[in-house]
Amino acid sequence: MRGGGSGIEATIGYAAGALGSGIVYARLTSARSRHLLRVAFRVPDISRRPDRATGYAALTAVARVLRKRSASQISFVLSDPLLVEEITGRHELPDGLVLPYVGLRCVLNALPSFSVRAGPTDDLTQRARAEAALNLAA
């Protein structure tokens, strides 16, 4: 992990349906503005470790968008402390998460500065779950 985050705080809530189509909402807060970002994403193999695979895919999708926007000093906030621990620590990962982890780290390492921590994201997560449920029903 690199640097801290006085630049942008990206609070992230996400969800995916049983077939792997997902939605992530990121509340981007800086000293000058507040913006809600909505990004669709895909979980390649949702059958293995669905919660973690969804988290990796959601964070990767947001990080890619912010990298394209040349954002720097990003502090990502996720609701899952175990996911944060996997991303920030040196832990052995289950087989189904190795490739998503490597893909995420490649995107994160392309950012000038980032941090990842656990925190509340309930409103964004509920919004993403509702949209993912509506997409399943459609």
Short mmCIF file of C-alpha atoms in Angstrom, two decimals:
data_model
loop_
_atom_site.label_atom_id
_atom_site.label_comp_id
_atom_site.label_asym_id
_atom_site.label_seq_id
_atom_site.Cartn_x
_atom_site.Cartn_y
_atom_site.Cartn_z
CA MET A 1 0.00 0.00 0.00
CA ARG A 2 1.21 3.46 -0.80
CA GLY A 3 0.66 6.82 0.78
CA GLY A 4 -2.27 8.25 2.63
CA GLY A 5 -5.28 10.09 1.55
CA SER A 6 -5.92 13.77 1.97
CA GLY A 7 -7.08 13.81 -1.68
CA ILE A 8 -10.19 11.70 -2.27
CA GLU A 9 -12.07 9.40 0.04
CA ALA A 10 -13.91 6.75 -1.99
CA THR A 11 -16.53 5.02 0.15
CA ILE A 12 -17.68 1.93 -1.72
CA GLY A 13 -20.87 -0.14 -1.59
CA TYR A 14 -21.39 -3.01 -4.01
CA ALA A 15 -23.46 -6.06 -4.87
CA ALA A 16 -23.72 -8.66 -7.62
CA GLY A 17 -26.39 -11.05 -8.79
CA ALA A 18 -26.05 -14.83 -9.00
CA LEU A 19 -24.84 -14.62 -12.61
CA GLY A 20 -22.01 -12.20 -11.78
CA SER A 21 -23.40 -8.86 -12.98
CA GLY A 22 -22.67 -6.26 -10.37
CA ILE A 23 -23.04 -2.61 -9.49
CA VAL A 24 -20.81 -0.49 -7.32
CA TYR A 25 -21.53 2.95 -5.90
CA ALA A 26 -18.64 5.07 -4.73
CA ARG A 27 -19.13 8.28 -2.78
CA LEU A 28 -16.15 10.41 -3.73
CA THR A 29 -15.42 13.09 -1.16
CA SER A 30 -12.66 15.67 -1.34
CA ALA A 31 -12.06 19.01 0.35
CA ARG A 32 -13.87 20.75 -2.51
CA SER A 33 -16.58 18.37 -3.69
CA ARG A 34 -18.74 15.34 -3.18
CA HIS A 35 -19.81 13.11 -6.06
CA LEU A 36 -21.58 9.76 -6.43
CA LEU A 37 -20.04 7.39 -8.95
CA ARG A 38 -21.94 4.38 -10.31
CA VAL A 39 -20.02 1.65 -12.14
CA ALA A 40 -21.24 -1.66 -13.52
CA PHE A 41 -18.84 -4.59 -13.23
CA ARG A 42 -18.66 -8.31 -13.81
CA VAL A 43 -17.51 -11.04 -11.42
CA PRO A 44 -15.86 -13.66 -13.65
CA ASP A 45 -16.38 -16.67 -11.35
CA ILE A 46 -18.98 -15.75 -8.75
CA SER A 47 -19.56 -19.37 -7.73
CA ARG A 48 -16.29 -19.48 -5.74
CA ARG A 49 -16.15 -17.16 -2.74
CA PRO A 50 -18.95 -14.87 -3.99
CA ASP A 51 -18.59 -12.14 -1.34
CA ARG A 52 -14.83 -11.75 -1.73
CA ALA A 53 -14.84 -12.12 -5.53
CA THR A 54 -17.52 -9.43 -5.71
CA GLY A 55 -15.48 -7.13 -3.47
CA TYR A 56 -12.35 -7.54 -5.57
CA ALA A 57 -14.26 -6.90 -8.82
CA ALA A 58 -16.04 -3.84 -7.38
CA LEU A 59 -12.88 -2.23 -6.02
CA THR A 60 -11.03 -2.97 -9.26
CA ALA A 61 -13.81 -1.28 -11.28
CA VAL A 62 -13.75 1.89 -9.14
CA ALA A 63 -9.94 2.04 -9.06
CA ARG A 64 -9.82 1.78 -12.88
CA VAL A 65 -12.25 4.68 -13.28
CA LEU A 66 -10.32 6.84 -10.81
CA ARG A 67 -7.00 5.99 -12.48
CA LYS A 68 -8.44 7.07 -15.85
CA ARG A 69 -9.50 10.34 -14.21
CA SER A 70 -5.93 10.85 -12.97
CA ALA A 71 -7.02 10.81 -9.35
CA SER A 72 -4.31 10.75 -6.69
CA GLN A 73 -4.21 10.20 -2.94
CA ILE A 74 -7.26 7.93 -2.81
CA SER A 75 -8.47 6.44 0.43
CA PHE A 76 -10.83 3.53 -0.30
CA VAL A 77 -13.37 2.63 2.38
CA LEU A 78 -14.93 -0.85 2.26
CA SER A 79 -17.39 -2.45 4.65
CA ASP A 80 -15.69 -5.88 4.74
CA PRO A 81 -12.76 -5.88 7.20
CA LEU A 82 -11.61 -9.32 6.04
CA LEU A 83 -11.39 -8.10 2.45
CA VAL A 84 -9.41 -5.06 3.62
CA GLU A 85 -7.09 -7.35 5.57
CA GLU A 86 -6.51 -9.51 2.47
CA ILE A 87 -5.74 -6.44 0.36
CA THR A 88 -3.47 -4.69 2.84
CA GLY A 89 -1.78 -7.68 4.47
CA ARG A 90 0.36 -10.56 3.38
CA HIS A 91 -2.01 -13.50 3.64
CA GLU A 92 -2.28 -16.70 1.68
CA LEU A 93 -5.35 -16.43 -0.53
CA PRO A 94 -7.77 -19.20 -1.46
CA ASP A 95 -7.30 -20.46 -5.03
CA GLY A 96 -10.39 -18.70 -6.38
CA LEU A 97 -9.13 -15.28 -5.26
CA VAL A 98 -5.53 -15.27 -6.47
CA LEU A 99 -6.26 -13.92 -9.97
CA PRO A 100 -8.77 -11.28 -8.79
CA TYR A 101 -6.22 -10.18 -6.16
CA VAL A 102 -3.42 -9.88 -8.72
CA GLY A 103 -5.68 -7.91 -11.09
CA LEU A 104 -6.70 -5.55 -8.29
CA ARG A 105 -3.11 -5.02 -7.13
CA CYS A 106 -2.06 -4.15 -10.69
CA VAL A 107 -4.73 -1.44 -10.87
CA LEU A 108 -4.01 -0.13 -7.36
CA ASN A 109 -0.26 -0.04 -7.99
CA ALA A 110 -0.89 2.14 -11.05
CA LEU A 111 -2.37 4.82 -8.77
CA PRO A 112 0.00 7.51 -7.46
CA SER A 113 -1.11 6.99 -3.85
CA PHE A 114 -3.80 4.91 -2.15
CA SER A 115 -4.93 3.36 1.09
CA VAL A 116 -7.67 0.85 1.92
CA ARG A 117 -9.53 0.69 5.21
CA ALA A 118 -12.74 -0.70 6.67
CA GLY A 119 -15.63 1.60 7.47
CA PRO A 120 -19.39 1.98 7.20
CA THR A 121 -20.89 1.85 3.70
CA ASP A 122 -24.43 0.72 4.55
CA ASP A 123 -26.38 3.24 2.47
CA LEU A 124 -24.31 2.58 -0.65
CA THR A 125 -24.37 -1.18 -0.14
CA GLN A 126 -28.15 -1.18 0.27
CA ARG A 127 -28.52 0.88 -2.88
CA ALA A 128 -26.29 -1.51 -4.84
CA ARG A 129 -28.13 -4.55 -3.48
CA ALA A 130 -31.48 -3.08 -4.46
CA GLU A 131 -30.27 -2.37 -7.99
CA ALA A 132 -28.67 -5.81 -8.35
CA ALA A 133 -31.95 -7.40 -7.19
CA LEU A 134 -33.94 -5.33 -9.71
CA ASN A 135 -31.54 -6.38 -12.49
CA LEU A 136 -32.09 -10.03 -11.55
CA ALA A 137 -35.87 -9.60 -11.68
CA ALA A 138 -35.78 -7.91 -15.08
#
